[in-house]
Every structure is written in structure tokens, then in C-alpha cells.
Amino acid sequence: MGEAALFWIMAPIAVLGALGLVFSRKAVHGALSLAVTMISLALFYIAQEAPFLGVVQIVVYTGAIMMLFLFVIMLVGVDSSDSRVETIRGQRVAAVLAVLGVIVLLTSVTVRATLPEEPAGLAQATPDGNVAAIADLIFGTYVWAFEIVAALLITAAVGAMTLTHRERIFNRPTQKELSIKRFSEGPPGEAAGLPVPGVYARHNAVDTPALLPDGTPSEASINRVLVARGAARSTEEFRHHPTPADIEAAAEGDADEPAGEIGTDDGASGGERA
């Protein structure tokens, strides 16, 4: 009774997780949906008196491989606006044919399958234990299938690294060439490079804008990711607002400058007269 209840509760959850993996538009959501399906399968294994498979399903697949997927996704970053244009002709037709073939294969196997009237228990099926029985099947009965799958996975990993490796058709520009290009082609204000974040007297953090030589905060010094997430501090917080004393001092300086220029001109003209 309890096993049947567990099946009818976890089976829809596993199917929904599988559908979420197929139809989710974001890679993170697809990875989480796959984790839900894996955890549901682990519960099925434990309910079928296979605790070793259940623990391996959670520890190895859900705990290690899925976390690796999420770590790579977070490290590389996947934008939801990625191109969905088909780059290989006929891949959708081939995928549809492959799915239909798998459905036909599973249907034929399910129809021809015969189950015993009284299934054997775990003690009769694996008298030496669950781990020993799995090891005997992997390294005994199905050793060739195991080796072929291992070679296939290694080949897939090497192929993925080969495809992602970009062959250089030109030499990497040197630091000197990059500096010359920055000064000759870039805007003059960015010739020396963008200011780094956190360059401020009382703050040293990546979310704090840097100050330019005139004291104004630079929005270009903050990472665009922090700005998009709303985690960056506002530049208005660090912008200098002149006080009345500053305005008065600036007005006095502007008033003194023309007088000095007039005196200089008079001196020059007096010298010329002399």
C-alpha cells in the first residue's frame, strides 16, 4: 500500500521534472527540473529495496553531476536571448525520427515483457548483497557494454573540448599593440583604461563607483552585471554637492582672475610704451 502511494505521488513529479527539462527556456531551470527527476528516481530505487542505487543516484548524479552543471552554467552564464536558429540542416527531422524510434522500441519491449506471478525478493535475487550483485553484473555479465559506454563518454568529453577549442588564425596582439590601438582609435577619456571600482576614500568595494580627477563618480567603473541586478551603489551618493562656502570661494576666484589678467595686460602695455 505504501509503495503504491509513493509511486502515484512521485511518478507525476518525475514526469513534470522531465517535461520541465525539455520545455524550459532557461538552462538553470532545466537543470533544476532534471534534479527533481533524479531525486524521484532515487526514491523509486529505495522503495524497490535497492538502497545502493538510490544513494548513488542522489550522491553521484544529483549531488555531483547536477551541481557541476549548475556551477558551469553560473560560471559561463547563459542568456535567455541566445540564438535559436538551426545551424545544422535536418537536425530537427532527425530528432523527431529518433524519438519515434525510441517510442516504438519501448512499446515493443513493454508489450513482449512478461513478469512472474510472484516476484522474487531481494534476499533471493541478491543473496550476497546489493553491492556485490551490481558489481557482478557490471564487471561480469555486462562488462563489454560498460566498457563501450565508458569509451563513448570519454570520446564525447574529448569531442566537446575539441569543438570548443578555437584555432587562432592570427597572432595574439601584444600589450604594446593594444596600447597603441587604444590611444589612436579609442576615445581620449578611456586611453588610460577605465577606472577600477572602489577607488574612494572610505569605500573599497566593487559596487562603489570610482572617482574621476575632477571628483565626479564614474559610472563606467561599475560592472554592468551589478548595474543590471540593481546591486551597484548610486553615483549620486558619491557625487560632490557644493556648499555655499564652495560657491562663494569659486565666485571670489572667478572675480580675482580677470583682475590679474588686466594687471598683466597693463604691465605688458606699459612695457611696450616704455
GROMACS .gro file of C-alpha atoms in nm:
model
  274
    1MET     CA    1   0.000   0.000   0.000
    2GLY     CA    2   0.277   0.242   0.094
    3GLU     CA    3   0.480   0.158  -0.217
    4ALA     CA    4   0.179   0.220  -0.442
    5ALA     CA    5   0.107   0.553  -0.274
    6LEU     CA    6   0.471   0.656  -0.316
    7PHE     CA    7   0.457   0.566  -0.684
    8TRP     CA    8   0.140   0.765  -0.757
    9ILE     CA    9   0.282   1.067  -0.573
   10MET     CA   10   0.637   1.068  -0.712
   11ALA     CA   11   0.562   0.948  -1.067
   12PRO     CA   12   0.378   1.270  -1.171
   13ILE     CA   13   0.655   1.476  -1.009
   14ALA     CA   14   0.920   1.286  -1.207
   15VAL     CA   15   0.725   1.332  -1.531
   16LEU     CA   16   0.678   1.704  -1.464
   17GLY     CA   17   1.050   1.739  -1.397
   18ALA     CA   18   1.128   1.567  -1.727
   19LEU     CA   19   0.885   1.793  -1.913
   20GLY     CA   20   1.039   2.095  -1.741
   21LEU     CA   21   1.380   1.988  -1.869
   22VAL     CA   22   1.251   1.963  -2.225
   23PHE     CA   23   1.038   2.277  -2.239
   24SER     CA   24   1.219   2.520  -2.006
   25ARG     CA   25   1.372   2.819  -2.186
   26LYS     CA   26   1.647   2.879  -1.930
   27ALA     CA   27   1.930   2.635  -1.869
   28VAL     CA   28   1.918   2.680  -1.491
   29HIS     CA   29   1.550   2.589  -1.477
   30GLY     CA   30   1.615   2.283  -1.695
   31ALA     CA   31   1.897   2.167  -1.466
   32LEU     CA   32   1.677   2.205  -1.158
   33SER     CA   33   1.396   2.012  -1.328
   34LEU     CA   34   1.641   1.732  -1.407
   35ALA     CA   35   1.748   1.727  -1.042
   36VAL     CA   36   1.384   1.681  -0.938
   37THR     CA   37   1.352   1.383  -1.174
   38MET     CA   38   1.673   1.227  -1.042
   39ILE     CA   39   1.560   1.257  -0.681
   40SER     CA   40   1.226   1.096  -0.772
   41LEU     CA   41   1.410   0.804  -0.936
   42ALA     CA   42   1.625   0.766  -0.624
   43LEU     CA   43   1.310   0.730  -0.413
   44PHE     CA   44   1.182   0.466  -0.655
   45TYR     CA   45   1.507   0.271  -0.618
   46ILE     CA   46   1.488   0.283  -0.240
   47ALA     CA   47   1.124   0.173  -0.248
   48GLN     CA   48   1.222  -0.125  -0.467
   49GLU     CA   49   1.472  -0.241  -0.200
   50ALA     CA   50   1.776  -0.109  -0.389
   51PRO     CA   51   1.926   0.136  -0.137
   52PHE     CA   52   2.269   0.135  -0.303
   53LEU     CA   53   2.128   0.258  -0.634
   54GLY     CA   54   1.916   0.517  -0.454
   55VAL     CA   55   2.211   0.658  -0.260
   56VAL     CA   56   2.432   0.660  -0.570
   57GLN     CA   57   2.155   0.836  -0.764
   58ILE     CA   58   2.144   1.116  -0.506
   59VAL     CA   59   2.513   1.144  -0.417
   60VAL     CA   60   2.669   1.096  -0.763
   61TYR     CA   61   2.413   1.226  -1.009
   62THR     CA   62   2.209   1.479  -0.814
   63GLY     CA   63   2.481   1.587  -0.573
   64ALA     CA   64   2.786   1.587  -0.800
   65ILE     CA   65   2.698   1.595  -1.168
   66MET     CA   66   2.398   1.827  -1.138
   67MET     CA   67   2.589   2.066  -0.913
   68LEU     CA   68   2.866   2.063  -1.171
   69PHE     CA   69   2.613   2.157  -1.438
   70LEU     CA   70   2.482   2.446  -1.228
   71PHE     CA   71   2.835   2.561  -1.146
   72VAL     CA   72   2.930   2.568  -1.515
   73ILE     CA   73   2.609   2.749  -1.605
   74MET     CA   74   2.667   3.013  -1.338
   75LEU     CA   75   3.035   3.046  -1.431
   76VAL     CA   76   2.987   3.073  -1.806
   77GLY     CA   77   2.649   3.246  -1.800
   78VAL     CA   78   2.361   3.166  -2.030
   79ASP     CA   79   2.149   3.444  -2.172
   80SER     CA   80   1.783   3.377  -2.246
   81SER     CA   81   1.822   3.567  -2.575
   82ASP     CA   82   2.054   3.307  -2.730
   83SER     CA   83   2.003   3.236  -3.097
   84ARG     CA   84   1.764   2.950  -3.169
   85VAL     CA   85   1.841   2.937  -3.540
   86GLU     CA   86   1.901   2.583  -3.665
   87THR     CA   87   2.268   2.566  -3.765
   88ILE     CA   88   2.268   2.202  -3.885
   89ARG     CA   89   2.020   2.120  -4.156
   90GLY     CA   90   1.786   1.834  -4.085
   91GLN     CA   91   1.862   1.801  -3.714
   92ARG     CA   92   1.501   1.856  -3.613
   93VAL     CA   93   1.377   1.592  -3.857
   94ALA     CA   94   1.645   1.351  -3.732
   95ALA     CA   95   1.544   1.424  -3.372
   96VAL     CA   96   1.176   1.354  -3.448
   97LEU     CA   97   1.265   1.026  -3.619
   98ALA     CA   98   1.488   0.925  -3.327
   99VAL     CA   99   1.211   0.998  -3.076
  100LEU     CA  100   0.962   0.795  -3.278
  101GLY     CA  101   1.212   0.508  -3.297
  102VAL     CA  102   1.263   0.511  -2.921
  103ILE     CA  103   0.886   0.515  -2.865
  104VAL     CA  104   0.839   0.217  -3.097
  105LEU     CA  105   1.125   0.030  -2.930
  106LEU     CA  106   0.993   0.090  -2.578
  107THR     CA  107   0.641  -0.004  -2.683
  108SER     CA  108   0.755  -0.333  -2.837
  109VAL     CA  109   0.966  -0.421  -2.535
  110THR     CA  110   0.682  -0.338  -2.296
  111VAL     CA  111   0.430  -0.547  -2.490
  112ARG     CA  112   0.659  -0.851  -2.508
  113ALA     CA  113   0.774  -0.830  -2.147
  114THR     CA  114   0.648  -1.098  -1.912
  115LEU     CA  115   0.655  -1.069  -1.536
  116PRO     CA  116   0.645  -1.362  -1.293
  117GLU     CA  117   0.330  -1.409  -1.092
  118GLU     CA  118   0.522  -1.398  -0.764
  119PRO     CA  119   0.831  -1.172  -0.787
  120ALA     CA  120   1.139  -1.287  -0.600
  121GLY     CA  121   1.253  -1.084  -0.304
  122LEU     CA  122   1.582  -0.906  -0.262
  123ALA     CA  123   1.729  -1.184  -0.049
  124GLN     CA  124   1.663  -1.441  -0.322
  125ALA     CA  125   1.773  -1.220  -0.612
  126THR     CA  126   2.092  -1.096  -0.444
  127PRO     CA  127   2.197  -1.342  -0.175
  128ASP     CA  128   2.544  -1.181  -0.143
  129GLY     CA  129   2.411  -0.828  -0.112
  130ASN     CA  130   2.303  -0.550  -0.344
  131VAL     CA  131   2.652  -0.408  -0.399
  132ALA     CA  132   2.804  -0.746  -0.487
  133ALA     CA  133   2.522  -0.822  -0.730
  134ILE     CA  134   2.565  -0.486  -0.908
  135ALA     CA  135   2.943  -0.535  -0.928
  136ASP     CA  136   2.895  -0.883  -1.072
  137LEU     CA  137   2.662  -0.752  -1.342
  138ILE     CA  138   2.878  -0.450  -1.433
  139PHE     CA  139   3.217  -0.625  -1.436
  140GLY     CA  140   3.088  -0.969  -1.536
  141THR     CA  141   2.774  -1.010  -1.743
  142TYR     CA  142   2.767  -0.659  -1.896
  143VAL     CA  143   3.139  -0.577  -1.889
  144TRP     CA  144   3.158  -0.509  -2.263
  145ALA     CA  145   2.856  -0.280  -2.256
  146PHE     CA  146   3.009  -0.099  -1.958
  147GLU     CA  147   3.343  -0.051  -2.138
  148ILE     CA  148   3.173   0.069  -2.457
  149VAL     CA  149   2.966   0.325  -2.266
  150ALA     CA  150   3.279   0.443  -2.081
  151ALA     CA  151   3.467   0.483  -2.411
  152LEU     CA  152   3.167   0.669  -2.556
  153LEU     CA  153   3.160   0.912  -2.264
  154ILE     CA  154   3.534   0.977  -2.287
  155THR     CA  155   3.503   1.033  -2.663
  156ALA     CA  156   3.215   1.276  -2.605
  157ALA     CA  157   3.421   1.471  -2.348
  158VAL     CA  158   3.722   1.491  -2.580
  159GLY     CA  159   3.497   1.592  -2.870
  160ALA     CA  160   3.337   1.868  -2.663
  161MET     CA  161   3.678   2.008  -2.570
  162THR     CA  162   3.789   1.986  -2.934
  163LEU     CA  163   3.481   2.167  -3.061
  164THR     CA  164   3.507   2.444  -2.802
  165HIS     CA  165   3.876   2.499  -2.875
  166ARG     CA  166   3.921   2.792  -3.112
  167GLU     CA  167   4.209   2.771  -3.353
  168ARG     CA  168   4.388   3.102  -3.392
  169ILE     CA  169   4.435   3.221  -3.748
  170PHE     CA  170   4.626   3.534  -3.646
  171ASN     CA  171   4.879   3.620  -3.379
  172ARG     CA  172   4.764   3.743  -3.041
  173PRO     CA  173   4.816   4.122  -3.017
  174THR     CA  174   5.085   4.229  -2.775
  175GLN     CA  175   5.041   4.474  -2.490
  176LYS     CA  176   5.224   4.740  -2.690
  177GLU     CA  177   4.993   4.699  -2.989
  178LEU     CA  178   4.685   4.713  -2.767
  179SER     CA  179   4.813   5.035  -2.605
  180ILE     CA  180   4.879   5.197  -2.944
  181LYS     CA  181   4.534   5.096  -3.068
  182ARG     CA  182   4.369   5.229  -2.751
  183PHE     CA  183   4.537   5.570  -2.782
  184SER     CA  184   4.491   5.602  -3.161
  185GLU     CA  185   4.137   5.465  -3.208
  186GLY     CA  186   3.964   5.482  -2.870
  187PRO     CA  187   3.810   5.787  -2.706
  188PRO     CA  188   4.066   6.008  -2.532
  189GLY     CA  189   3.893   5.976  -2.197
  190GLU     CA  190   3.946   5.599  -2.196
  191ALA     CA  191   4.301   5.598  -2.334
  192ALA     CA  192   4.450   5.512  -1.996
  193GLY     CA  193   4.186   5.249  -1.927
  194LEU     CA  194   3.860   5.258  -1.739
  195PRO     CA  195   3.879   5.343  -1.370
  196VAL     CA  196   3.857   5.048  -1.136
  197PRO     CA  197   3.571   5.028  -0.884
  198GLY     CA  198   3.618   5.106  -0.519
  199VAL     CA  199   3.865   5.392  -0.568
  200TYR     CA  200   3.720   5.607  -0.296
  201ALA     CA  201   3.849   5.734   0.034
  202ARG     CA  202   3.613   5.548   0.266
  203HIS     CA  203   3.489   5.262   0.045
  204ASN     CA  204   3.676   4.985  -0.134
  205ALA     CA  205   3.417   4.758  -0.295
  206VAL     CA  206   3.319   4.652  -0.646
  207ASP     CA  207   2.977   4.814  -0.614
  208THR     CA  208   3.124   5.158  -0.538
  209PRO     CA  209   3.192   5.388  -0.835
  210ALA     CA  210   3.539   5.529  -0.887
  211LEU     CA  211   3.612   5.899  -0.875
  212LEU     CA  212   3.747   6.084  -1.175
  213PRO     CA  213   4.020   6.352  -1.135
  214ASP     CA  214   3.756   6.624  -1.107
  215GLY     CA  215   3.586   6.436  -0.822
  216THR     CA  216   3.278   6.316  -1.013
  217PRO     CA  217   3.187   5.945  -0.988
  218SER     CA  218   3.236   5.731  -1.299
  219GLU     CA  219   2.950   5.500  -1.398
  220ALA     CA  220   3.184   5.311  -1.635
  221SER     CA  221   3.380   5.175  -1.338
  222ILE     CA  222   3.090   4.956  -1.219
  223ASN     CA  223   3.034   4.614  -1.370
  224ARG     CA  224   2.728   4.604  -1.595
  225VAL     CA  225   2.610   4.284  -1.426
  226LEU     CA  226   2.588   4.459  -1.089
  227VAL     CA  227   2.404   4.751  -1.251
  228ALA     CA  228   2.154   4.516  -1.418
  229ARG     CA  229   2.091   4.335  -1.090
  230GLY     CA  230   2.046   4.661  -0.902
  231ALA     CA  231   2.333   4.573  -0.666
  232ALA     CA  232   2.551   4.875  -0.751
  233ARG     CA  233   2.551   5.185  -0.534
  234SER     CA  234   2.414   5.500  -0.689
  235THR     CA  235   2.661   5.750  -0.826
  236GLU     CA  236   2.455   6.032  -0.675
  237GLU     CA  237   2.556   5.905  -0.332
  238PHE     CA  238   2.919   5.993  -0.403
  239ARG     CA  239   2.866   6.300  -0.619
  240HIS     CA  240   3.005   6.616  -0.461
  241HIS     CA  241   2.737   6.875  -0.391
  242PRO     CA  242   2.889   7.222  -0.348
  243THR     CA  243   2.819   7.403  -0.026
  244PRO     CA  244   2.751   7.780  -0.004
  245ALA     CA  245   3.111   7.827   0.108
  246ASP     CA  246   3.236   7.645  -0.201
  247ILE     CA  247   3.016   7.860  -0.426
  248GLU     CA  248   3.140   8.177  -0.257
  249ALA     CA  249   3.503   8.069  -0.287
  250ALA     CA  250   3.456   7.985  -0.654
  251ALA     CA  251   3.292   8.324  -0.715
  252GLU     CA  252   3.582   8.502  -0.548
  253GLY     CA  253   3.831   8.307  -0.757
  254ASP     CA  254   3.647   8.398  -1.077
  255ALA     CA  255   3.645   8.761  -0.971
  256ASP     CA  256   4.019   8.766  -0.897
  257GLU     CA  257   4.123   8.601  -1.224
  258PRO     CA  258   4.014   8.885  -1.461
  259ALA     CA  259   4.182   9.141  -1.235
  260GLY     CA  260   4.509   8.954  -1.263
  261GLU     CA  261   4.475   8.936  -1.636
  262ILE     CA  262   4.405   9.310  -1.657
  263GLY     CA  263   4.708   9.388  -1.446
  264THR     CA  264   4.922   9.166  -1.665
  265ASP     CA  265   4.795   9.334  -1.976
  266ASP     CA  266   4.864   9.677  -1.827
  267GLY     CA  267   5.213   9.573  -1.736
  268ALA     CA  268   5.274   9.442  -2.083
  269SER     CA  269   5.134   9.754  -2.243
  270GLY     CA  270   5.337   9.973  -2.008
  271GLY     CA  271   5.648   9.785  -2.109
  272GLU     CA  272   5.560   9.837  -2.469
  273ARG     CA  273   5.508  10.208  -2.405
  274ALA     CA  274   5.837  10.225  -2.228
   0.00000   0.00000   0.00000
